[in-house]
XYZ file of C-alpha atoms in Angstrom:
132
model
C -11.057 10.633 -2.014
C -13.655 8.790 -1.519
C -15.263 6.470 -4.404
C -18.671 6.363 -4.787
C -20.898 2.758 -3.290
C -21.470 0.442 -6.897
C -23.489 -0.980 -8.482
C -22.457 -3.627 -10.822
C -25.146 -5.064 -12.928
C -23.970 -7.959 -15.505
C -25.526 -10.977 -16.413
C -21.760 -12.854 -17.473
C -20.908 -13.904 -14.429
C -17.421 -13.922 -15.603
C -17.211 -11.294 -16.889
C -18.932 -9.247 -13.315
C -16.814 -10.978 -10.678
C -13.915 -10.273 -13.743
C -14.604 -6.046 -12.993
C -15.267 -6.103 -9.653
C -11.997 -7.972 -8.843
C -10.297 -4.595 -11.459
C -12.909 -2.213 -9.476
C -12.359 -2.770 -6.420
C -8.014 -3.226 -6.778
C -9.090 0.314 -8.056
C -10.437 1.608 -4.773
C -14.161 1.329 -5.412
C -16.121 -0.250 -3.416
C -18.525 -3.041 -5.116
C -21.671 -4.957 -4.551
C -23.267 -7.676 -7.783
C -26.414 -7.883 -9.293
C -26.555 -10.696 -12.068
C -29.863 -9.876 -13.619
C -32.152 -6.414 -13.569
C -34.684 -7.966 -11.464
C -32.008 -8.783 -8.455
C -30.360 -4.700 -8.636
C -34.004 -3.338 -8.216
C -34.329 -5.489 -4.670
C -31.083 -4.447 -3.724
C -31.358 -0.395 -4.965
C -34.261 -0.689 -2.832
C -32.828 -2.087 0.032
C -29.675 -0.113 0.252
C -28.998 3.472 -1.188
C -25.896 3.616 -3.754
C -24.083 6.238 -5.565
C -23.622 4.629 -8.804
C -24.766 1.528 -10.690
C -23.172 0.354 -13.373
C -25.241 -1.660 -15.848
C -24.841 -3.582 -19.045
C -27.576 -3.238 -21.569
C -28.074 -6.976 -22.596
C -29.338 -7.999 -19.080
C -31.837 -11.108 -20.643
C -34.941 -10.331 -19.781
C -35.406 -6.524 -18.624
C -32.422 -4.691 -20.713
C -29.880 -2.056 -18.430
C -31.405 1.052 -20.264
C -35.138 0.099 -18.588
C -32.965 -0.638 -15.745
C -31.255 2.610 -15.567
C -35.322 4.075 -15.943
C -36.687 2.882 -12.866
C -32.841 3.751 -11.566
C -34.071 7.055 -12.642
C -37.418 7.072 -10.810
C -36.357 5.708 -7.584
C -33.142 7.510 -7.058
C -32.624 10.294 -9.359
C -29.316 11.459 -7.624
C -28.002 7.681 -8.311
C -24.921 7.591 -10.995
C -26.185 5.748 -13.879
C -23.677 4.523 -15.933
C -24.488 1.772 -19.423
C -21.868 -0.686 -20.334
C -22.470 -2.344 -24.350
C -21.069 -3.420 -26.507
C -23.811 -2.499 -28.672
C -22.508 0.498 -31.398
C -22.873 4.229 -29.485
C -25.356 5.799 -32.319
C -27.338 2.825 -31.365
C -27.548 3.760 -28.130
C -28.413 8.080 -28.459
C -31.972 7.529 -28.121
C -31.381 6.358 -24.550
C -28.334 9.358 -24.346
C -31.598 12.283 -25.205
C -33.824 10.650 -22.660
C -31.739 11.282 -20.172
C -31.480 7.424 -19.892
C -27.615 6.921 -18.276
C -25.066 9.401 -17.571
C -22.526 8.561 -18.728
C -21.837 5.257 -21.307
C -18.733 2.480 -21.937
C -18.307 0.668 -25.369
C -16.867 -2.964 -24.107
C -14.183 -3.526 -25.101
C -13.058 -0.344 -22.270
C -10.886 0.383 -19.954
C -11.762 0.211 -16.332
C -9.699 3.693 -15.217
C -11.959 4.942 -18.135
C -14.956 3.788 -15.284
C -13.224 5.029 -12.586
C -12.806 8.647 -13.959
C -16.144 8.776 -14.099
C -16.763 7.598 -10.776
C -14.129 9.880 -9.419
C -15.864 12.867 -11.187
C -19.264 11.878 -9.384
C -17.576 11.481 -6.014
C -16.312 14.858 -6.432
C -19.075 16.754 -7.444
C -20.963 14.497 -4.085
C -18.860 16.450 -1.679
C -18.665 20.070 -3.405
C -22.642 19.649 -2.951
C -22.052 18.208 0.909
C -19.993 21.444 1.526
C -22.057 23.861 -0.451
C -24.987 22.038 1.846
C -22.800 22.183 4.806
C -21.941 26.030 4.276
C -25.450 27.066 4.847
């Protein structure tokens, strides 16, 4: 099964590069952005199946970014990664800002599994459309 094209948004370059390497080792095609602004430019230029964003991105939060992406591209999977506790993110989850949340540190396999589930759902949708 083909994994989705992912935009990883993380302002910490060391973390971003390490996570990119780990995802690529799992067969995920990853593009990188170091800020919310850079991510917005990329999302407007290219369609992404999923955007994985850190909550703390400097001037704009990952939550702000994911809200913008929801408006621009509602079918794009939105994943929030954070070191903050899950209860702090509950209001964002209730508003539907993200589809999945991972608390740092997390196993890359947990993220890859969420991406695989999303890719599987997308293939099912495309198959259904093709059957009509």
